[in-house]
């Protein structure tokens, strides 16, 4: 039996009945994906058949762009930050069966089937994801700013250097403000002032 078949078979065998009892129905099945929906949320069981054969579940909500790792939701609902690393010494079939059996217990016990996009755990997770995204984008912008300033500096284009760092020195290392002083002096010197 191939790994994708083992993955889907384990979900059918261990989770299907529980999910149906909780109001879910299987709404889509594609290569590497099983989707279950109820009136509150959507569970996507994903198997990375074309990469590293990992598997996981995402929870999402109709009309929302964001999906959330079910493992993160479960950790928060259990008030636990302890994640057990995957054991690679076990067979794939054993790992996926253990995972689906744990989900069979956790989904009803933790009320996963009742979660909505306005549930506290989802709201907090969404804010964390948005904050991480904002910080990442700010880091990318800062790196682009540094790259632009460094290129101008290295090509002795002092005016472009001034334009790049102007108003942004508070975000940059001290060396950029020292270079700005030098750039101003060079511009004045080049203009005969």
XYZ file of N, CA, C and O in Angstrom:
772
model
N 0.855 -1.173 0.000
C 0.000 0.000 0.000
C 0.903 1.238 0.000
O 1.814 1.342 0.817
N 0.645 2.195 -0.912
C 1.490 3.387 -0.949
C 1.152 4.326 0.217
O 0.129 4.175 0.882
N 2.037 5.285 0.463
C 1.905 6.139 1.648
C 0.643 6.993 1.617
O 0.004 7.186 2.642
N 0.280 7.503 0.464
C -0.943 8.307 0.402
C -2.159 7.447 0.733
O -3.067 7.882 1.447
N -2.179 6.243 0.227
C -3.289 5.339 0.516
C -3.337 5.019 2.016
O -4.412 4.995 2.616
N -2.166 4.790 2.624
C -2.108 4.555 4.074
C -2.664 5.759 4.844
O -3.408 5.605 5.808
N -2.294 6.950 4.401
C -2.759 8.190 5.023
C -4.289 8.288 4.966
O -4.952 8.467 5.982
N -4.843 8.153 3.788
C -6.292 8.273 3.618
C -7.041 7.128 4.297
O -8.099 7.337 4.889
N -6.480 5.941 4.239
C -7.104 4.791 4.889
C -7.152 4.993 6.412
O -8.160 4.687 7.058
N -6.082 5.509 6.986
C -6.030 5.747 8.428
C -7.069 6.779 8.853
O -7.730 6.626 9.886
N -7.245 7.816 8.050
C -8.268 8.824 8.364
C -9.655 8.201 8.276
O -10.488 8.382 9.167
N -9.903 7.462 7.215
C -11.212 6.803 7.067
C -11.489 5.845 8.217
O -12.577 5.832 8.786
N -10.498 5.046 8.568
C -10.659 4.029 9.610
C -10.783 4.641 11.004
O -11.646 4.244 11.791
N -9.938 5.621 11.321
C -9.874 6.136 12.687
C -10.680 7.407 12.938
O -11.066 7.666 14.079
N -10.926 8.210 11.906
C -11.548 9.517 12.130
C -12.923 9.696 11.492
O -13.726 10.484 11.984
N -13.164 9.030 10.394
C -14.375 9.274 9.614
C -15.648 9.217 10.465
O -16.455 10.150 10.447
N -15.842 8.166 11.211
C -17.054 7.988 12.018
C -17.186 9.104 13.064
O -18.259 9.695 13.222
N -16.096 9.417 13.748
C -16.109 10.480 14.758
C -16.457 11.816 14.130
O -17.281 12.570 14.658
N -15.836 12.131 13.001
C -16.110 13.411 12.338
C -17.568 13.501 11.888
O -18.209 14.551 12.038
N -18.113 12.431 11.349
C -19.519 12.425 10.926
C -20.435 12.637 12.126
O -21.389 13.411 12.058
N -20.125 11.988 13.256
C -20.918 12.179 14.476
C -20.862 13.620 14.971
O -21.797 14.100 15.613
N -19.782 14.329 14.662
C -19.623 15.729 15.087
C -20.182 16.711 14.056
O -20.009 17.919 14.188
N -20.858 16.192 13.036
C -21.509 17.064 12.060
C -20.701 17.359 10.816
O -21.110 18.164 9.982
N -19.562 16.730 10.662
C -18.744 16.934 9.471
C -19.203 16.004 8.362
O -19.736 14.929 8.617
N -18.963 16.437 7.150
C -19.117 15.533 6.009
C -17.891 15.717 5.120
O -17.307 16.804 5.063
N -17.514 14.639 4.463
C -16.362 14.720 3.561
C -16.831 15.439 2.315
O -17.743 14.990 1.629
N -16.204 16.569 2.024
C -16.658 17.397 0.909
C -15.721 17.390 -0.291
O -16.145 17.698 -1.394
N -14.458 17.086 -0.065
C -13.519 17.032 -1.189
C -12.461 15.983 -0.919
O -12.077 15.757 0.214
N -12.014 15.395 -2.016
C -10.877 14.482 -1.934
C -10.064 14.634 -3.200
O -10.586 14.496 -4.302
N -8.832 15.009 -3.013
C -7.879 15.132 -4.117
C -6.629 14.368 -3.731
O -6.502 13.908 -2.596
N -5.707 14.312 -4.647
C -4.419 13.697 -4.328
C -3.794 14.499 -3.190
O -3.613 15.702 -3.288
N -3.547 13.842 -2.082
C -2.916 14.487 -0.937
C -3.843 15.311 -0.062
O -3.376 16.010 0.827
N -5.169 15.242 -0.277
C -6.087 16.083 0.503
C -7.410 15.378 0.766
O -8.001 14.795 -0.138
N -7.855 15.466 2.011
C -9.222 15.095 2.392
C -9.802 16.293 3.129
O -9.199 16.788 4.079
N -10.952 16.750 2.686
C -11.587 17.902 3.325
C -12.890 17.477 3.977
O -13.703 16.780 3.377
N -13.070 17.922 5.226
C -14.306 17.693 5.977
C -14.851 19.053 6.394
O -14.108 19.894 6.891
N -16.172 19.235 6.228
C -16.818 20.492 6.614
C -17.960 20.219 7.565
O -18.665 19.230 7.427
N -18.149 21.152 8.484
C -19.384 21.202 9.247
C -19.884 22.641 9.186
O -19.335 23.461 8.451
N -20.886 22.992 9.942
C -21.450 24.336 9.858
C -20.523 25.398 10.446
O -20.718 26.586 10.204
N -19.506 25.005 11.204
C -18.633 25.967 11.887
C -17.254 26.117 11.226
O -16.713 27.204 11.199
N -16.674 25.008 10.755
C -15.312 25.085 10.229
C -15.037 23.985 9.214
O -15.881 23.140 8.946
N -13.832 24.035 8.683
C -13.382 23.083 7.663
C -12.059 22.489 8.142
O -11.167 23.217 8.578
N -11.951 21.180 8.072
C -10.702 20.490 8.396
C -10.113 19.930 7.104
O -10.772 19.175 6.400
N -8.891 20.335 6.796
C -8.183 19.823 5.626
C -7.044 18.934 6.101
O -6.109 19.405 6.749
N -7.137 17.655 5.776
C -6.088 16.692 6.098
C -5.185 16.612 4.876
O -5.648 16.276 3.780
N -3.919 16.940 5.073
C -3.005 17.110 3.947
C -1.835 16.148 4.056
O -1.228 16.009 5.118
N -1.533 15.508 2.936
C -0.392 14.610 2.824
C 0.526 15.156 1.739
O 0.095 15.357 0.602
N 1.756 15.461 2.096
C 2.732 16.019 1.149
C 3.362 14.894 0.329
O 4.510 14.540 0.511
N 2.605 14.342 -0.600
C 3.026 13.204 -1.404
C 4.160 13.544 -2.362
O 4.932 12.679 -2.738
N 4.269 14.817 -2.759
C 5.289 15.179 -3.746
C 6.518 15.819 -3.111
O 7.369 16.331 -3.801
N 6.603 15.816 -1.773
C 7.750 16.409 -1.103
C 8.373 15.423 -0.143
O 9.094 14.537 -0.516
N 8.036 15.591 1.128
C 8.720 14.814 2.163
C 7.816 13.804 2.862
O 8.191 13.260 3.886
N 6.647 13.568 2.324
C 5.674 12.623 2.893
C 5.219 13.024 4.293
O 4.851 12.185 5.088
N 5.252 14.313 4.587
C 4.719 14.759 5.879
C 3.197 14.829 5.764
O 2.629 14.840 4.669
N 2.549 14.889 6.915
C 1.095 15.004 6.935
C 0.700 15.884 8.100
O 1.397 15.964 9.106
N -0.413 16.568 7.932
C -0.889 17.500 8.951
C -2.338 17.845 8.654
O -2.892 17.441 7.621
N -2.936 18.615 9.554
C -4.306 19.053 9.368
C -4.366 20.558 9.573
O -3.739 21.089 10.486
N -5.098 21.240 8.717
C -5.329 22.671 8.819
C -6.813 22.887 9.117
O -7.657 22.175 8.571
N -7.107 23.880 9.949
C -8.499 24.267 10.183
C -8.702 25.626 9.534
O -7.832 26.499 9.621
N -9.806 25.774 8.839
C -10.116 27.054 8.208
C -11.598 27.333 8.343
O -12.367 26.480 8.790
N -11.974 28.540 7.952
C -13.353 28.990 8.115
C -13.826 29.593 6.803
O -13.057 30.289 6.128
N -15.059 29.310 6.457
C -15.621 29.798 5.194
C -15.475 31.322 5.125
O -15.721 32.026 6.094
N -15.034 31.794 3.977
C -14.896 33.225 3.761
C -13.607 33.823 4.312
O -13.386 35.018 4.197
N -12.761 33.021 4.900
C -11.492 33.503 5.465
C -10.339 33.090 4.560
O -10.357 32.018 3.975
N -9.328 33.917 4.488
C -8.143 33.620 3.688
C -7.123 32.781 4.452
O -6.297 32.107 3.860
N -7.165 32.838 5.780
C -6.150 32.204 6.612
C -6.589 30.816 7.038
O -7.748 30.593 7.363
N -5.636 29.905 7.044
C -5.890 28.610 7.662
C -4.871 28.437 8.781
O -3.843 29.094 8.814
N -5.206 27.593 9.732
C -4.423 27.460 10.954
C -4.027 26.006 11.144
O -4.844 25.112 10.951
N -2.789 25.777 11.566
C -2.382 24.394 11.849
C -3.211 23.847 13.014
O -3.263 24.461 14.089
N -3.881 22.740 12.797
C -4.690 22.155 13.861
C -3.824 21.808 15.065
O -4.271 21.935 16.206
N -2.579 21.430 14.840
C -1.692 21.107 15.959
C -1.486 22.318 16.868
O -1.454 22.180 18.092
N -1.390 23.519 16.295
C -1.250 24.741 17.103
C -2.517 25.026 17.889
O -2.459 25.447 19.045
N -3.664 24.808 17.270
C -4.941 25.020 17.951
C -5.061 24.047 19.124
O -5.415 24.434 20.242
N -4.730 22.796 18.879
C -4.811 21.771 19.932
C -3.853 22.105 21.079
O -4.229 22.017 22.243
N -2.624 22.509 20.751
C -1.659 22.879 21.799
C -2.216 23.984 22.683
O -2.100 23.934 23.901
N -2.818 24.990 22.061
C -3.362 26.111 22.834
C -4.566 25.685 23.676
O -4.718 26.130 24.803
N -5.405 24.838 23.106
C -6.566 24.374 23.864
C -6.155 23.494 25.040
O -6.830 23.475 26.067
N -5.055 22.790 24.882
C -4.548 21.961 25.977
C -3.659 22.781 26.918
O -3.152 22.253 27.892
N -3.461 24.062 26.587
C -2.552 24.943 27.335
C -1.164 24.349 27.420
O -0.512 24.369 28.452
N -0.722 23.814 26.320
C 0.575 23.150 26.289
C 1.415 23.728 25.166
O 0.924 24.009 24.094
N 2.669 23.919 25.434
C 3.597 24.314 24.377
C 4.591 23.198 24.117
O 5.545 23.358 23.390
N 4.383 22.081 24.747
C 5.230 20.911 24.582
C 4.861 20.186 23.313
O 3.827 19.550 23.296
N 5.670 20.213 22.346
C 5.374 19.424 21.156
C 6.333 18.256 21.133
O 7.512 18.415 21.384
N 5.782 17.126 20.859
C 6.614 15.920 20.791
C 7.184 15.816 19.384
O 6.438 15.844 18.416
N 8.492 15.725 19.287
C 9.077 15.593 17.939
C 8.688 14.262 17.318
O 8.496 13.274 18.015
N 8.552 14.302 16.015
C 8.204 13.072 15.302
C 9.334 12.061 15.449
O 10.504 12.411 15.423
N 8.947 10.822 15.618
C 9.940 9.756 15.708
C 10.106 9.160 14.320
O 9.162 8.654 13.744
N 11.315 9.254 13.835
C 11.549 8.775 12.486
C 11.936 7.301 12.429
O 12.117 6.763 11.374
N 12.029 6.690 13.594
C 12.382 5.279 13.595
C 11.163 4.377 13.418
O 11.291 3.186 13.272
N 9.969 4.955 13.453
C 8.767 4.150 13.274
C 8.347 4.179 11.806
O 8.670 5.105 11.070
N 7.605 3.184 11.419
C 7.116 3.093 10.055
C 6.063 4.170 9.798
O 5.349 4.590 10.702
N 5.968 4.585 8.562
C 5.014 5.622 8.179
C 3.591 5.258 8.623
O 2.887 6.070 9.206
N 3.177 4.037 8.340
C 1.824 3.602 8.695
C 1.562 3.701 10.191
O 0.476 4.097 10.613
N 2.553 3.365 11.006
C 2.405 3.472 12.461
C 2.261 4.929 12.894
O 1.443 5.252 13.755
N 3.073 5.821 12.298
C 3.011 7.247 12.656
C 1.660 7.846 12.302
O 1.058 8.555 13.100
N 1.173 7.565 11.098
C -0.099 8.155 10.678
C -1.256 7.580 11.495
O -2.179 8.306 11.860
N -1.206 6.300 11.829
C -2.261 5.705 12.663
C -2.267 6.299 14.071
O -3.328 6.588 14.621
N -1.093 6.488 14.629
C -1.005 7.097 15.962
C -1.587 8.510 15.933
O -2.336 8.911 16.814
N -1.232 9.258 14.901
C -1.713 10.635 14.737
C -3.235 10.689 14.606
O -3.896 11.455 15.294
N -3.799 9.853 13.737
C -5.259 9.889 13.547
C -5.991 9.414 14.797
O -7.063 9.921 15.121
N -5.428 8.466 15.541
C -6.056 8.022 16.791
C -6.032 9.124 17.845
O -7.000 9.306 18.581
N -4.939 9.887 17.900
C -4.883 11.024 18.825
C -5.918 12.078 18.444
O -6.599 12.637 19.302
N -6.045 12.342 17.144
C -7.042 13.314 16.682
C -8.457 12.835 16.976
O -9.335 13.640 17.295
N -8.677 11.535 16.873
C -10.003 10.969 17.170
C -10.412 11.325 18.601
O -11.590 11.592 18.869
N -9.465 11.347 19.516
C -9.754 11.719 20.905
C -9.782 13.232 21.096
O -10.651 13.761 21.785
N -8.818 13.938 20.508
C -8.681 15.381 20.740
C -9.796 16.214 20.114
O -10.252 17.183 20.714
N -10.219 15.875 18.908
C -11.209 16.704 18.207
C -12.502 16.830 19.011
O -12.960 17.947 19.273
N -13.126 15.730 19.464
C -14.352 15.909 20.256
C -14.071 16.452 21.663
O -14.798 17.318 22.155
N -13.021 15.953 22.291
C -12.719 16.342 23.673
C -12.437 17.841 23.795
O -12.863 18.489 24.750
N -11.735 18.401 22.819
C -11.373 19.820 22.854
C -12.391 20.722 22.155
O -12.224 21.934 22.132
N -13.423 20.141 21.580
C -14.470 20.936 20.934
C -14.039 21.578 19.630
O -14.527 22.651 19.274
N -13.150 20.924 18.915
C -12.678 21.461 17.631
C -13.863 21.692 16.696
O -13.910 22.692 15.971
N -14.828 20.816 16.729
C -15.990 20.902 15.837
C -16.858 22.129 16.137
O -17.682 22.520 15.319
N -16.654 22.772 17.274
C -17.446 23.942 17.661
C -16.736 25.267 17.385
O -17.332 26.336 17.544
N -15.480 25.200 16.986
C -14.700 26.417 16.780
C -15.205 27.212 15.579
O -15.509 26.652 14.530
N -15.257 28.514 15.774
C -15.590 29.442 14.692
C -14.435 30.429 14.558
O -13.536 30.464 15.404
N -14.503 31.272 13.534
C -13.424 32.248 13.348
C -13.376 33.267 14.477
O -12.359 33.922 14.679
N -14.448 33.387 15.251
C -14.439 34.331 16.378
C -14.144 33.657 17.716
O -14.161 34.314 18.753
N -13.833 32.372 17.708
C -13.445 31.680 18.941
C -12.143 32.293 19.460
O -11.267 32.670 18.680
N -12.013 32.360 20.770
C -10.853 33.015 21.381
C -9.529 32.424 20.906
O -8.597 33.155 20.567
N -9.430 31.110 20.860
C -8.171 30.470 20.467
C -7.805 30.823 19.020
O -6.636 31.062 18.709
N -8.786 30.897 18.149
C -8.539 31.247 16.743
C -8.180 32.723 16.636
O -7.253 33.101 15.915
N -8.894 33.567 17.372
C -8.618 34.998 17.366
C -7.172 35.274 17.792
O -6.451 36.029 17.144
N -6.728 34.623 18.870
C -5.355 34.820 19.355
C -4.331 34.284 18.355
O -3.312 34.926 18.099
N -4.601 33.134 17.791
C -3.690 32.552 16.812
C -3.592 33.433 15.565
O -2.510 33.659 15.032
N -4.718 33.966 15.131
C -4.733 34.853 13.967
C -3.886 36.093 14.243
O -3.096 36.519 13.397
N -4.025 36.667 15.444
C -3.221 37.840 15.794
C -1.732 37.515 15.812
O -0.915 38.320 15.367
N -1.370 36.345 16.334
C 0.035 35.930 16.350
C 0.576 35.796 14.924
O 1.680 36.249 14.627
N -0.200 35.174 14.060
C 0.220 34.984 12.668
C 0.374 36.337 11.974
O 1.351 36.577 11.258
N -0.579 37.246 12.205
C -0.503 38.577 11.598
C 0.707 39.345 12.122
O 1.385 40.040 11.361
N 1.000 39.232 13.420
C 2.162 39.901 14.005
C 3.456 39.353 13.413
O 4.358 40.112 13.062
N 3.546 38.039 13.283
C 4.736 37.426 12.686
C 4.905 37.876 11.240
O 6.023 38.157 10.794
N 3.807 37.972 10.527
C 3.849 38.409 9.135
C 4.311 39.866 9.045
O 5.134 40.213 8.189
N 3.791 40.711 9.926
C 4.186 42.118 9.953
C 5.681 42.251 10.244
O 6.394 42.987 9.559
N 6.154 41.527 11.258
C 7.580 41.577 11.606
C 8.446 41.083 10.455
O 9.497 41.665 10.170
N 8.010 40.034 9.794
C 8.760 39.491 8.660
C 8.825 40.511 7.524
O 9.882 40.746 6.938
N 7.681 41.149 7.222
C 7.652 42.153 6.154
C 8.520 43.355 6.500
O 9.199 43.912 5.629
N 8.517 43.771 7.768
C 9.376 44.879 8.184
C 10.847 44.517 8.021
O 11.654 45.343 7.605
N 11.188 43.289 8.348
C 12.566 42.824 8.186
C 12.959 42.835 6.710
O 14.069 43.272 6.358
N 12.062 42.388 5.841
C 12.351 42.409 4.403
C 12.554 43.837 3.901
O 13.471 44.104 3.109
N 11.707 44.763 4.367
C 11.839 46.164 3.967
C 13.159 46.755 4.446
O 13.825 47.490 3.714
N 13.553 46.429 5.678
C 14.813 46.931 6.213
C 15.992 46.389 5.420
O 16.939 47.126 5.099
N 15.954 45.107 5.075
C 17.035 44.519 4.283
C 17.119 45.166 2.905
O 18.209 45.409 2.392
N 15.966 45.462 2.304
C 15.954 46.125 0.997
C 16.518 47.543 1.114
O 17.276 47.995 0.238
N 16.182 48.236 2.193
C 16.699 49.576 2.441
C 18.225 49.546 2.597
O 18.938 50.344 1.990
N 18.714 48.599 3.386
C 20.165 48.471 3.580
C 20.864 48.184 2.250
O 21.907 48.769 1.942
N 20.275 47.270 1.483
C 20.868 46.893 0.192
C 20.948 48.112 -0.736
O 21.978 48.372 -1.358
N 19.880 48.890 -0.785
C 19.841 50.079 -1.634
C 20.882 51.110 -1.182
O 21.620 51.678 -2.003
N 20.949 51.333 0.129
C 21.919 52.288 0.673
C 23.351 51.803 0.430
O 24.223 52.594 0.040
N 23.592 50.523 0.648
C 24.937 49.966 0.459
C 25.379 50.053 -1.001
O 26.538 50.375 -1.292
N 24.456 49.785 -1.922
C 24.796 49.879 -3.349
C 25.168 51.316 -3.719
O 26.136 51.559 -4.442
N 24.381 52.277 -3.204
C 24.673 53.690 -3.482
C 26.021 54.077 -2.877
O 26.840 54.751 -3.529
N 26.278 53.647 -1.656
C 27.537 53.971 -0.979
C 28.732 53.373 -1.727
O 29.729 54.059 -1.980
N 28.618 52.106 -2.085
C 29.724 51.425 -2.758
C 30.011 51.978 -4.148
O 31.128 51.840 -4.652
N 29.023 52.610 -4.761
C 29.254 53.209 -6.087
C 29.532 54.708 -5.982
O 29.515 55.418 -6.991
N 29.777 55.174 -4.742
C 30.079 56.593 -4.476
C 28.976 57.536 -4.948
O 29.234 58.685 -5.294
N 27.750 57.035 -4.993
C 26.614 57.873 -5.363
C 26.010 58.410 -4.062
O 25.043 57.863 -3.528
N 26.591 59.477 -3.566
C 26.248 59.988 -2.240
C 24.832 60.557 -2.172
O 24.169 60.465 -1.142
N 24.380 61.135 -3.269
C 23.013 61.678 -3.277
C 21.993 60.543 -3.135
O 21.038 60.646 -2.363
N 22.183 59.444 -3.859
C 21.267 58.299 -3.731
C 21.356 57.682 -2.341
O 20.355 57.214 -1.798
N 22.564 57.709 -1.760
C 22.712 57.198 -0.393
C 21.874 58.048 0.564
O 21.140 57.516 1.392
N 21.992 59.375 0.432
C 21.207 60.273 1.294
C 19.712 60.040 1.101
O 18.963 59.986 2.081
N 19.286 59.890 -0.126
C 17.869 59.656 -0.401
C 17.398 58.341 0.219
O 16.286 58.260 0.740
N 18.253 57.313 0.163
C 17.874 55.988 0.684
C 17.710 56.010 2.202
O 16.773 55.423 2.734
N 18.614 56.670 2.910
C 18.582 56.606 4.377
C 17.826 57.762 5.019
O 17.550 57.725 6.225
N 17.486 58.773 4.240
C 16.819 59.956 4.784
C 15.528 59.591 5.514
O 14.642 58.956 4.958
N 15.464 59.949 6.783
C 14.280 59.690 7.599
C 14.185 58.273 8.133
O 13.221 57.924 8.802
N 15.175 57.472 7.842
C 15.108 56.058 8.255
C 16.296 55.641 9.118
O 16.491 54.462 9.365
N 17.071 56.590 9.566
C 18.278 56.270 10.333
C 17.973 55.553 11.634
O 18.783 54.771 12.113
N 16.804 55.804 12.222
C 16.426 55.141 13.472
C 16.289 53.632 13.331
O 16.389 52.904 14.312
N 16.074 53.157 12.130
C 15.927 51.720 11.870
C 17.252 51.055 11.525
O 17.349 49.832 11.512
N 18.248 51.873 11.222
C 19.512 51.355 10.706
C 20.610 51.390 11.772
O 20.550 52.185 12.700
N 21.650 50.568 11.589
C 22.794 50.607 12.505
C 23.481 51.980 12.476
O 23.367 52.730 11.503
N 24.217 52.294 13.506
C 24.894 53.578 13.671
C 25.826 53.896 12.505
O 25.977 55.069 12.123
N 26.415 52.896 11.911
C 27.361 53.126 10.807
C 26.705 53.871 9.644
O 27.375 54.625 8.930
N 25.406 53.709 9.458
C 24.719 54.387 8.353
C 24.631 55.889 8.595
O 24.712 56.681 7.664
N 24.479 56.300 9.852
C 24.436 57.746 10.138
C 25.837 58.352 9.983
O 25.980 59.497 9.533
N 26.866 57.600 10.326
C 28.235 58.090 10.130
C 28.532 58.241 8.643
O 29.151 59.220 8.205
N 28.067 57.275 7.866
C 28.257 57.360 6.409
C 27.468 58.533 5.840
O 27.910 59.172 4.879
N 26.309 58.844 6.442
C 25.501 59.973 5.974
C 26.271 61.281 6.143
O 26.242 62.140 5.255
N 26.962 61.422 7.268
C 27.776 62.625 7.494
C 28.852 62.746 6.415
O 29.077 63.830 5.856
N 29.484 61.625 6.110
C 30.519 61.613 5.071
C 29.901 61.941 3.713
O 30.453 62.730 2.931
N 28.724 61.365 3.435
C 28.052 61.613 2.148
C 27.720 63.090 1.995
O 27.921 63.679 0.914
N 27.232 63.729 3.050
C 26.909 65.165 2.991
C 28.164 65.977 2.690
O 28.138 66.907 1.867
N 29.270 65.641 3.359
C 30.536 66.364 3.131
C 31.000 66.171 1.694
O 31.478 67.114 1.054
N 30.862 64.954 1.157
C 31.301 64.679 -0.219
C 30.449 65.442 -1.223
O 30.965 65.963 -2.212
N 29.148 65.533 -0.945
C 28.257 66.274 -1.864
C 28.632 67.753 -1.844
O 28.726 68.410 -2.904
N 28.874 68.290 -0.641
C 29.269 69.706 -0.537
C 30.598 69.925 -1.255
O 30.775 70.916 -1.981
N 31.543 69.020 -1.078
C 32.858 69.131 -1.717
C 32.731 69.080 -3.235
O 33.341 69.881 -3.963
N 31.878 68.143 -3.721
C 31.686 67.993 -5.174
C 30.971 69.191 -5.781
O 31.146 69.488 -6.956
N 30.168 69.879 -4.970
C 29.444 71.058 -5.463
C 30.266 72.338 -5.250
O 29.773 73.432 -5.499
N 31.474 72.187 -4.725
C 32.368 73.330 -4.539
C 31.976 74.203 -3.365
O 32.270 75.386 -3.356
N 31.274 73.662 -2.401
C 30.860 74.461 -1.247
C 31.772 74.269 -0.080
O 32.284 73.335 0.299
